[in-house]
Amino acid sequence: MLATRTLLSKQTLTAVSHQPTCFVHQGEYGYWGNTKVAVVFSGCGWWDGSDVHEGAYTMYHLSRNGARFRTFAPNQQQMHVMDHMKKQPSTGENRNMMIESARFIHGQGKRQMQDLSTLDVNSFDAVIFPGGHGIVKNLSTFMKDGKDCKLHNDVERVLKEFHRSRKPIGLASMAPVLACRVLPSIEVTMGYERDENTRWGNWPQTNMVQAVKGMGARHVVREPYEAYVDEKNKVVSTPSFMWETDYHYHYIFDGVGNMVKHVMRLSSKKE
């Protein structure tokens, strides 16, 4: 039995030593565990929480680029529950943002979804907010108040603390609304500034672009597969599902990937 265990151990070590670099999680901007990133969710689902694709793509690209991430959401009720088939609110349902967001996560203990109130800026090198209507319904009052909206207290705290600490902030689709409301004169992208319908997709949320401009932000036009970097403020944004498409999800995947890579680059940049 001992000989068998020794043989297996040697075989395992040999196999690991011959694995490609990615097996040991060396990303373009760091090694596994060197960069710690907080990811903030607002529920589960495009119409009433965090978009499932943007959330999953964010975690995939963080893993691929060598980051260790933890996930957070407010431990509070969301605005309402949407029927994602009918695209209208369901009657008689109430759901908790943190419990709904836990659908994204595999793991126990600290690897489970955490209460956003416990997020400590000193424990992380960067923060990322995937998009979805939870941004404008649950993490802010934008759905009701537009450019004069108020942010969830912990969302505002987290954004201001990371900005003050010169730590990068990543934002997908609708999430720039949050940062633009509380961080002065930042630069972001939410895609196009007018709806340009093509056979590939369209831009139905351009009213939000006008809103962030009204908040004092500078908007930069980018494609859904691109990211824009505000180097001065260390804010990285990507349009992702601000662009509505039936088939071309790989553009969203690439856009989130570019956002994550720049967040990683900025978190490793010494000042």
PDB file of C-alpha atoms in Angstrom:
ATOM      1  CA  MET A   1       0.000   0.000   0.000  1.00  0.00           C
ATOM      2  CA  LEU A   2       2.819   2.434   0.940  1.00  0.00           C
ATOM      3  CA  ALA A   3       4.668   1.616  -2.281  1.00  0.00           C
ATOM      4  CA  THR A   4       1.504   2.272  -4.265  1.00  0.00           C
ATOM      5  CA  ARG A   5       0.998   5.662  -2.580  1.00  0.00           C
ATOM      6  CA  THR A   6       4.620   6.605  -3.258  1.00  0.00           C
ATOM      7  CA  LEU A   7       4.264   5.616  -6.900  1.00  0.00           C
ATOM      8  CA  LEU A   8       1.051   7.621  -7.248  1.00  0.00           C
ATOM      9  CA  SER A   9       2.675  10.658  -5.636  1.00  0.00           C
ATOM     10  CA  LYS A  10       5.607  10.484  -8.045  1.00  0.00           C
ATOM     11  CA  GLN A  11       3.269  10.069 -10.993  1.00  0.00           C
ATOM     12  CA  THR A  12       1.185  13.036  -9.859  1.00  0.00           C
ATOM     13  CA  LEU A  13       4.255  15.251  -9.450  1.00  0.00           C
ATOM     14  CA  THR A  14       5.524  14.224 -12.874  1.00  0.00           C
ATOM     15  CA  ALA A  15       2.166  14.996 -14.462  1.00  0.00           C
ATOM     16  CA  VAL A  16       1.943  18.428 -12.824  1.00  0.00           C
ATOM     17  CA  SER A  17       5.494  19.325 -13.835  1.00  0.00           C
ATOM     18  CA  HIS A  18       4.598  18.707 -17.476  1.00  0.00           C
ATOM     19  CA  GLN A  19       1.429  20.802 -17.474  1.00  0.00           C
ATOM     20  CA  PRO A  20       1.300  24.059 -19.490  1.00  0.00           C
ATOM     21  CA  THR A  21       1.787  27.338 -17.660  1.00  0.00           C
ATOM     22  CA  CYS A  22      -1.953  28.023 -17.490  1.00  0.00           C
ATOM     23  CA  PHE A  23      -2.386  24.982 -15.229  1.00  0.00           C
ATOM     24  CA  VAL A  24      -0.630  26.849 -12.437  1.00  0.00           C
ATOM     25  CA  HIS A  25      -2.733  29.931 -13.169  1.00  0.00           C
ATOM     26  CA  GLN A  26      -0.166  32.338 -14.493  1.00  0.00           C
ATOM     27  CA  GLY A  27      -2.122  35.141 -16.117  1.00  0.00           C
ATOM     28  CA  GLU A  28      -0.902  38.056 -18.186  1.00  0.00           C
ATOM     29  CA  TYR A  29      -0.803  40.292 -15.139  1.00  0.00           C
ATOM     30  CA  GLY A  30       0.050  37.984 -12.250  1.00  0.00           C
ATOM     31  CA  TYR A  31       0.188  34.564 -10.677  1.00  0.00           C
ATOM     32  CA  TRP A  32      -2.604  32.745  -8.873  1.00  0.00           C
ATOM     33  CA  GLY A  33      -3.322  34.434  -5.567  1.00  0.00           C
ATOM     34  CA  ASN A  34      -1.256  37.575  -6.194  1.00  0.00           C
ATOM     35  CA  THR A  35      -4.289  39.732  -7.016  1.00  0.00           C
ATOM     36  CA  LYS A  36      -7.453  39.701  -4.931  1.00  0.00           C
ATOM     37  CA  VAL A  37     -10.609  41.022  -6.554  1.00  0.00           C
ATOM     38  CA  ALA A  38     -14.058  41.637  -5.064  1.00  0.00           C
ATOM     39  CA  VAL A  39     -17.016  41.048  -7.419  1.00  0.00           C
ATOM     40  CA  VAL A  40     -20.296  42.728  -6.472  1.00  0.00           C
ATOM     41  CA  PHE A  41     -23.605  41.183  -7.567  1.00  0.00           C
ATOM     42  CA  SER A  42     -27.173  42.513  -7.372  1.00  0.00           C
ATOM     43  CA  GLY A  43     -29.221  39.327  -7.748  1.00  0.00           C
ATOM     44  CA  CYS A  44     -29.379  36.760 -10.543  1.00  0.00           C
ATOM     45  CA  GLY A  45     -30.852  37.588 -13.945  1.00  0.00           C
ATOM     46  CA  TRP A  46     -30.630  40.428 -16.467  1.00  0.00           C
ATOM     47  CA  TRP A  47     -34.061  41.904 -15.740  1.00  0.00           C
ATOM     48  CA  ASP A  48     -33.926  42.011 -11.931  1.00  0.00           C
ATOM     49  CA  GLY A  49     -30.309  41.362 -10.860  1.00  0.00           C
ATOM     50  CA  SER A  50     -26.856  40.733 -12.298  1.00  0.00           C
ATOM     51  CA  ASP A  51     -26.685  39.398 -15.834  1.00  0.00           C
ATOM     52  CA  VAL A  52     -25.712  35.716 -15.726  1.00  0.00           C
ATOM     53  CA  HIS A  53     -23.332  35.981 -18.683  1.00  0.00           C
ATOM     54  CA  GLU A  54     -21.539  39.081 -17.456  1.00  0.00           C
ATOM     55  CA  GLY A  55     -21.179  37.564 -13.980  1.00  0.00           C
ATOM     56  CA  ALA A  56     -19.888  34.209 -15.231  1.00  0.00           C
ATOM     57  CA  TYR A  57     -17.589  35.785 -17.841  1.00  0.00           C
ATOM     58  CA  THR A  58     -16.108  38.062 -15.162  1.00  0.00           C
ATOM     59  CA  MET A  59     -15.234  35.129 -12.906  1.00  0.00           C
ATOM     60  CA  TYR A  60     -13.897  33.080 -15.827  1.00  0.00           C
ATOM     61  CA  HIS A  61     -11.538  35.845 -16.969  1.00  0.00           C
ATOM     62  CA  LEU A  62     -10.410  36.581 -13.409  1.00  0.00           C
ATOM     63  CA  SER A  63      -9.507  32.924 -12.995  1.00  0.00           C
ATOM     64  CA  ARG A  64      -7.776  32.772 -16.382  1.00  0.00           C
ATOM     65  CA  ASN A  65      -5.726  35.884 -15.586  1.00  0.00           C
ATOM     66  CA  GLY A  66      -4.483  34.643 -12.241  1.00  0.00           C
ATOM     67  CA  ALA A  67      -6.746  36.410  -9.739  1.00  0.00           C
ATOM     68  CA  ARG A  68      -8.287  35.178  -6.517  1.00  0.00           C
ATOM     69  CA  PHE A  69     -11.807  36.577  -6.209  1.00  0.00           C
ATOM     70  CA  ARG A  70     -14.535  36.809  -3.601  1.00  0.00           C
ATOM     71  CA  THR A  71     -18.178  37.602  -4.282  1.00  0.00           C
ATOM     72  CA  PHE A  72     -20.515  40.011  -2.482  1.00  0.00           C
ATOM     73  CA  ALA A  73     -24.113  41.219  -2.624  1.00  0.00           C
ATOM     74  CA  PRO A  74     -26.375  43.260  -0.333  1.00  0.00           C
ATOM     75  CA  ASN A  75     -28.236  41.115   2.194  1.00  0.00           C
ATOM     76  CA  GLN A  76     -31.537  42.843   1.399  1.00  0.00           C
ATOM     77  CA  GLN A  77     -34.687  42.376  -0.651  1.00  0.00           C
ATOM     78  CA  GLN A  78     -34.466  43.218  -4.326  1.00  0.00           C
ATOM     79  CA  MET A  79     -36.877  45.705  -5.925  1.00  0.00           C
ATOM     80  CA  HIS A  80     -39.049  42.992  -7.483  1.00  0.00           C
ATOM     81  CA  VAL A  81     -38.888  39.597  -9.214  1.00  0.00           C
ATOM     82  CA  MET A  82     -39.143  39.587 -12.997  1.00  0.00           C
ATOM     83  CA  ASP A  83     -40.650  36.847 -15.142  1.00  0.00           C
ATOM     84  CA  HIS A  84     -37.811  36.593 -17.669  1.00  0.00           C
ATOM     85  CA  MET A  85     -40.088  35.006 -20.271  1.00  0.00           C
ATOM     86  CA  LYS A  86     -42.812  37.650 -20.119  1.00  0.00           C
ATOM     87  CA  LYS A  87     -40.400  40.434 -19.118  1.00  0.00           C
ATOM     88  CA  GLN A  88     -42.790  41.717 -16.495  1.00  0.00           C
ATOM     89  CA  PRO A  89     -42.858  41.644 -12.668  1.00  0.00           C
ATOM     90  CA  SER A  90     -44.145  38.505 -10.971  1.00  0.00           C
ATOM     91  CA  THR A  91     -46.840  39.063  -8.391  1.00  0.00           C
ATOM     92  CA  GLY A  92     -46.505  37.938  -4.786  1.00  0.00           C
ATOM     93  CA  GLU A  93     -42.755  37.143  -4.921  1.00  0.00           C
ATOM     94  CA  ASN A  94     -39.966  38.615  -2.806  1.00  0.00           C
ATOM     95  CA  ARG A  95     -36.330  37.609  -3.100  1.00  0.00           C
ATOM     96  CA  ASN A  96     -33.121  38.467  -1.281  1.00  0.00           C
ATOM     97  CA  MET A  97     -30.230  39.804  -3.384  1.00  0.00           C
ATOM     98  CA  MET A  98     -27.531  37.852  -1.559  1.00  0.00           C
ATOM     99  CA  ILE A  99     -29.447  34.567  -1.708  1.00  0.00           C
ATOM    100  CA  GLU A 100     -30.235  35.051  -5.393  1.00  0.00           C
ATOM    101  CA  SER A 101     -26.628  36.014  -6.178  1.00  0.00           C
ATOM    102  CA  ALA A 102     -25.421  32.823  -4.496  1.00  0.00           C
ATOM    103  CA  ARG A 103     -26.641  30.982  -7.611  1.00  0.00           C
ATOM    104  CA  PHE A 104     -23.431  32.153  -9.282  1.00  0.00           C
ATOM    105  CA  ILE A 105     -21.116  30.502  -6.782  1.00  0.00           C
ATOM    106  CA  HIS A 106     -19.678  27.055  -6.054  1.00  0.00           C
ATOM    107  CA  GLY A 107     -18.034  26.816  -2.667  1.00  0.00           C
ATOM    108  CA  GLN A 108     -18.384  26.918   1.077  1.00  0.00           C
ATOM    109  CA  GLY A 109     -17.283  29.286   3.850  1.00  0.00           C
ATOM    110  CA  LYS A 110     -15.524  32.366   2.506  1.00  0.00           C
ATOM    111  CA  ARG A 111     -16.060  31.079  -1.028  1.00  0.00           C
ATOM    112  CA  GLN A 112     -19.803  31.542  -0.606  1.00  0.00           C
ATOM    113  CA  MET A 113     -21.606  34.781  -1.409  1.00  0.00           C
ATOM    114  CA  GLN A 114     -20.770  37.353   1.275  1.00  0.00           C
ATOM    115  CA  ASP A 115     -22.757  40.268   2.679  1.00  0.00           C
ATOM    116  CA  LEU A 116     -21.634  43.472   0.922  1.00  0.00           C
ATOM    117  CA  SER A 117     -21.526  45.259   4.273  1.00  0.00           C
ATOM    118  CA  THR A 118     -18.461  43.141   5.159  1.00  0.00           C
ATOM    119  CA  LEU A 119     -16.418  44.116   2.091  1.00  0.00           C
ATOM    120  CA  ASP A 120     -13.169  45.701   3.336  1.00  0.00           C
ATOM    121  CA  VAL A 121     -11.170  47.671   0.768  1.00  0.00           C
ATOM    122  CA  ASN A 122      -7.950  46.770   2.607  1.00  0.00           C
ATOM    123  CA  SER A 123      -8.462  43.080   1.767  1.00  0.00           C
ATOM    124  CA  PHE A 124      -8.676  43.541  -2.015  1.00  0.00           C
ATOM    125  CA  ASP A 125      -6.713  44.998  -4.911  1.00  0.00           C
ATOM    126  CA  ALA A 126      -9.705  45.790  -7.153  1.00  0.00           C
ATOM    127  CA  VAL A 127     -13.497  45.603  -7.395  1.00  0.00           C
ATOM    128  CA  ILE A 128     -15.745  44.695 -10.330  1.00  0.00           C
ATOM    129  CA  PHE A 129     -19.484  45.251 -10.824  1.00  0.00           C
ATOM    130  CA  PRO A 130     -21.133  43.055 -13.505  1.00  0.00           C
ATOM    131  CA  GLY A 131     -24.135  44.706 -15.152  1.00  0.00           C
ATOM    132  CA  GLY A 132     -27.828  43.919 -15.354  1.00  0.00           C
ATOM    133  CA  HIS A 133     -30.988  45.747 -14.309  1.00  0.00           C
ATOM    134  CA  GLY A 134     -30.117  45.065 -10.675  1.00  0.00           C
ATOM    135  CA  ILE A 135     -27.737  48.020 -11.052  1.00  0.00           C
ATOM    136  CA  VAL A 136     -30.622  50.431 -11.633  1.00  0.00           C
ATOM    137  CA  LYS A 137     -33.235  48.654  -9.492  1.00  0.00           C
ATOM    138  CA  ASN A 138     -31.399  47.193  -6.501  1.00  0.00           C
ATOM    139  CA  LEU A 139     -28.029  48.941  -6.140  1.00  0.00           C
ATOM    140  CA  SER A 140     -29.456  52.374  -6.930  1.00  0.00           C
ATOM    141  CA  THR A 141     -32.716  54.233  -7.445  1.00  0.00           C
ATOM    142  CA  PHE A 142     -31.862  55.044 -11.070  1.00  0.00           C
ATOM    143  CA  MET A 143     -34.970  53.259 -12.350  1.00  0.00           C
ATOM    144  CA  LYS A 144     -37.086  55.823 -10.502  1.00  0.00           C
ATOM    145  CA  ASP A 145     -34.870  58.894 -10.178  1.00  0.00           C
ATOM    146  CA  GLY A 146     -32.607  58.821 -13.241  1.00  0.00           C
ATOM    147  CA  LYS A 147     -29.439  60.925 -13.039  1.00  0.00           C
ATOM    148  CA  ASP A 148     -30.473  62.181  -9.581  1.00  0.00           C
ATOM    149  CA  CYS A 149     -30.543  58.662  -8.158  1.00  0.00           C
ATOM    150  CA  LYS A 150     -29.228  57.544  -4.794  1.00  0.00           C
ATOM    151  CA  LEU A 151     -26.949  54.537  -4.367  1.00  0.00           C
ATOM    152  CA  HIS A 152     -27.219  51.703  -1.867  1.00  0.00           C
ATOM    153  CA  ASN A 153     -25.122  52.847   1.113  1.00  0.00           C
ATOM    154  CA  ASP A 154     -22.570  50.039   0.861  1.00  0.00           C
ATOM    155  CA  VAL A 155     -22.261  50.417  -2.920  1.00  0.00           C
ATOM    156  CA  GLU A 156     -21.432  54.101  -2.502  1.00  0.00           C
ATOM    157  CA  ARG A 157     -19.014  53.312   0.317  1.00  0.00           C
ATOM    158  CA  VAL A 158     -17.186  50.629  -1.688  1.00  0.00           C
ATOM    159  CA  LEU A 159     -16.830  52.781  -4.805  1.00  0.00           C
ATOM    160  CA  LYS A 160     -15.519  55.769  -2.863  1.00  0.00           C
ATOM    161  CA  GLU A 161     -13.101  53.674  -0.787  1.00  0.00           C
ATOM    162  CA  PHE A 162     -11.571  51.906  -3.783  1.00  0.00           C
ATOM    163  CA  HIS A 163     -11.291  55.187  -5.682  1.00  0.00           C
ATOM    164  CA  ARG A 164      -9.725  56.946  -2.690  1.00  0.00           C
ATOM    165  CA  SER A 165      -7.273  54.049  -2.280  1.00  0.00           C
ATOM    166  CA  ARG A 166      -6.266  54.249  -5.978  1.00  0.00           C
ATOM    167  CA  LYS A 167      -7.470  50.697  -6.577  1.00  0.00           C
ATOM    168  CA  PRO A 168      -9.069  49.823  -9.942  1.00  0.00           C
ATOM    169  CA  ILE A 169     -12.818  49.611 -10.485  1.00  0.00           C
ATOM    170  CA  GLY A 170     -14.278  47.435 -13.264  1.00  0.00           C
ATOM    171  CA  LEU A 171     -17.759  48.129 -14.662  1.00  0.00           C
ATOM    172  CA  ALA A 172     -19.870  46.197 -17.183  1.00  0.00           C
ATOM    173  CA  SER A 173     -22.916  47.389 -19.181  1.00  0.00           C
ATOM    174  CA  MET A 174     -25.131  49.457 -16.812  1.00  0.00           C
ATOM    175  CA  ALA A 175     -22.671  49.557 -13.901  1.00  0.00           C
ATOM    176  CA  PRO A 176     -20.984  52.855 -14.941  1.00  0.00           C
ATOM    177  CA  VAL A 177     -24.183  54.564 -13.724  1.00  0.00           C
ATOM    178  CA  LEU A 178     -23.091  53.774 -10.158  1.00  0.00           C
ATOM    179  CA  ALA A 179     -19.562  55.121 -10.428  1.00  0.00           C
ATOM    180  CA  CYS A 180     -20.558  58.211 -12.412  1.00  0.00           C
ATOM    181  CA  ARG A 181     -23.028  59.179  -9.695  1.00  0.00           C
ATOM    182  CA  VAL A 182     -20.468  59.333  -6.874  1.00  0.00           C
ATOM    183  CA  LEU A 183     -17.040  59.752  -8.511  1.00  0.00           C
ATOM    184  CA  PRO A 184     -16.464  63.186 -10.073  1.00  0.00           C
ATOM    185  CA  SER A 185     -15.449  63.650 -13.721  1.00  0.00           C
ATOM    186  CA  ILE A 186     -14.629  60.048 -14.574  1.00  0.00           C
ATOM    187  CA  GLU A 187     -14.506  58.641 -18.122  1.00  0.00           C
ATOM    188  CA  VAL A 188     -16.539  55.573 -19.100  1.00  0.00           C
ATOM    189  CA  THR A 189     -18.065  53.726 -22.010  1.00  0.00           C
ATOM    190  CA  MET A 190     -21.556  52.305 -22.265  1.00  0.00           C
ATOM    191  CA  GLY A 191     -21.265  51.659 -25.990  1.00  0.00           C
ATOM    192  CA  TYR A 192     -23.002  53.852 -28.563  1.00  0.00           C
ATOM    193  CA  GLU A 193     -24.676  57.188 -27.872  1.00  0.00           C
ATOM    194  CA  ARG A 194     -27.618  56.550 -30.183  1.00  0.00           C
ATOM    195  CA  ASP A 195     -29.482  53.406 -31.170  1.00  0.00           C
ATOM    196  CA  GLU A 196     -28.071  52.106 -34.427  1.00  0.00           C
ATOM    197  CA  ASN A 197     -30.067  49.063 -35.448  1.00  0.00           C
ATOM    198  CA  THR A 198     -28.273  46.518 -37.605  1.00  0.00           C
ATOM    199  CA  ARG A 199     -28.806  42.863 -38.388  1.00  0.00           C
ATOM    200  CA  TRP A 200     -26.168  42.112 -35.730  1.00  0.00           C
ATOM    201  CA  GLY A 201     -27.814  43.930 -32.820  1.00  0.00           C
ATOM    202  CA  ASN A 202     -28.959  47.283 -31.453  1.00  0.00           C
ATOM    203  CA  TRP A 203     -28.425  49.736 -28.565  1.00  0.00           C
ATOM    204  CA  PRO A 204     -31.764  50.198 -26.722  1.00  0.00           C
ATOM    205  CA  GLN A 205     -30.384  51.777 -23.494  1.00  0.00           C
ATOM    206  CA  THR A 206     -28.813  54.956 -24.857  1.00  0.00           C
ATOM    207  CA  ASN A 207     -30.858  57.057 -22.400  1.00  0.00           C
ATOM    208  CA  MET A 208     -28.398  55.877 -19.740  1.00  0.00           C
ATOM    209  CA  VAL A 209     -25.526  57.350 -21.733  1.00  0.00           C
ATOM    210  CA  GLN A 210     -27.208  60.738 -21.625  1.00  0.00           C
ATOM    211  CA  ALA A 211     -27.788  60.273 -17.890  1.00  0.00           C
ATOM    212  CA  VAL A 212     -24.100  59.647 -17.082  1.00  0.00           C
ATOM    213  CA  LYS A 213     -23.208  62.709 -19.120  1.00  0.00           C
ATOM    214  CA  GLY A 214     -25.696  64.622 -16.994  1.00  0.00           C
ATOM    215  CA  MET A 215     -23.835  63.357 -13.917  1.00  0.00           C
ATOM    216  CA  GLY A 216     -20.660  65.026 -15.184  1.00  0.00           C
ATOM    217  CA  ALA A 217     -18.924  62.012 -16.688  1.00  0.00           C
ATOM    218  CA  ARG A 218     -17.225  61.919 -20.086  1.00  0.00           C
ATOM    219  CA  HIS A 219     -18.597  59.186 -22.345  1.00  0.00           C
ATOM    220  CA  VAL A 220     -16.455  57.418 -24.940  1.00  0.00           C
ATOM    221  CA  VAL A 221     -17.987  55.323 -27.730  1.00  0.00           C
ATOM    222  CA  ARG A 222     -16.777  51.735 -27.831  1.00  0.00           C
ATOM    223  CA  GLU A 223     -17.857  48.445 -29.396  1.00  0.00           C
ATOM    224  CA  PRO A 224     -19.313  45.643 -27.199  1.00  0.00           C
ATOM    225  CA  TYR A 225     -16.082  43.642 -27.463  1.00  0.00           C
ATOM    226  CA  GLU A 226     -13.914  46.555 -26.295  1.00  0.00           C
ATOM    227  CA  ALA A 227     -13.113  48.171 -22.962  1.00  0.00           C
ATOM    228  CA  TYR A 228     -12.277  51.774 -22.163  1.00  0.00           C
ATOM    229  CA  VAL A 229      -9.698  52.683 -19.527  1.00  0.00           C
ATOM    230  CA  ASP A 230      -9.746  55.898 -17.523  1.00  0.00           C
ATOM    231  CA  GLU A 231      -6.089  55.669 -16.515  1.00  0.00           C
ATOM    232  CA  LYS A 232      -6.229  58.676 -14.206  1.00  0.00           C
ATOM    233  CA  ASN A 233      -9.097  57.344 -12.080  1.00  0.00           C
ATOM    234  CA  LYS A 234      -8.356  53.635 -12.627  1.00  0.00           C
ATOM    235  CA  VAL A 235     -11.890  52.979 -13.890  1.00  0.00           C
ATOM    236  CA  VAL A 236     -12.364  50.348 -16.616  1.00  0.00           C
ATOM    237  CA  SER A 237     -15.688  49.875 -18.401  1.00  0.00           C
ATOM    238  CA  THR A 238     -17.104  47.741 -21.204  1.00  0.00           C
ATOM    239  CA  PRO A 239     -20.489  48.053 -22.989  1.00  0.00           C
ATOM    240  CA  SER A 240     -21.230  44.290 -23.035  1.00  0.00           C
ATOM    241  CA  PHE A 241     -25.028  43.808 -22.977  1.00  0.00           C
ATOM    242  CA  MET A 242     -25.835  47.464 -23.474  1.00  0.00           C
ATOM    243  CA  TRP A 243     -25.655  46.041 -26.983  1.00  0.00           C
ATOM    244  CA  GLU A 244     -28.653  43.779 -27.491  1.00  0.00           C
ATOM    245  CA  THR A 245     -27.864  40.756 -29.642  1.00  0.00           C
ATOM    246  CA  ASP A 246     -29.540  37.413 -30.212  1.00  0.00           C
ATOM    247  CA  TYR A 247     -26.464  35.397 -31.157  1.00  0.00           C
ATOM    248  CA  HIS A 248     -23.127  37.177 -30.820  1.00  0.00           C
ATOM    249  CA  TYR A 249     -22.362  36.456 -27.189  1.00  0.00           C
ATOM    250  CA  HIS A 250     -18.674  35.974 -27.974  1.00  0.00           C
ATOM    251  CA  TYR A 251     -18.417  39.772 -28.386  1.00  0.00           C
ATOM    252  CA  ILE A 252     -19.689  40.172 -24.818  1.00  0.00           C
ATOM    253  CA  PHE A 253     -17.249  37.509 -23.616  1.00  0.00           C
ATOM    254  CA  ASP A 254     -14.363  39.362 -25.273  1.00  0.00           C
ATOM    255  CA  GLY A 255     -15.463  42.752 -23.919  1.00  0.00           C
ATOM    256  CA  VAL A 256     -15.637  41.488 -20.341  1.00  0.00           C
ATOM    257  CA  GLY A 257     -12.274  39.799 -20.880  1.00  0.00           C
ATOM    258  CA  ASN A 258     -10.679  43.071 -21.980  1.00  0.00           C
ATOM    259  CA  MET A 259     -12.157  44.854 -18.976  1.00  0.00           C
ATOM    260  CA  VAL A 260     -10.789  42.218 -16.575  1.00  0.00           C
ATOM    261  CA  LYS A 261      -7.318  42.288 -18.166  1.00  0.00           C
ATOM    262  CA  HIS A 262      -7.077  46.052 -17.743  1.00  0.00           C
ATOM    263  CA  VAL A 263      -8.290  45.842 -14.153  1.00  0.00           C
ATOM    264  CA  MET A 264      -5.539  43.295 -13.526  1.00  0.00           C
ATOM    265  CA  ARG A 265      -2.962  45.495 -15.249  1.00  0.00           C
ATOM    266  CA  LEU A 266      -3.916  48.532 -13.186  1.00  0.00           C
ATOM    267  CA  SER A 267      -3.910  46.542  -9.942  1.00  0.00           C
ATOM    268  CA  SER A 268      -0.320  45.459 -10.594  1.00  0.00           C
ATOM    269  CA  LYS A 269       0.799  48.982 -11.545  1.00  0.00           C
ATOM    270  CA  LYS A 270       2.962  50.563  -8.868  1.00  0.00           C
ATOM    271  CA  GLU A 271       2.600  54.286  -8.164  1.00  0.00           C
TER     272      GLU A 271
END
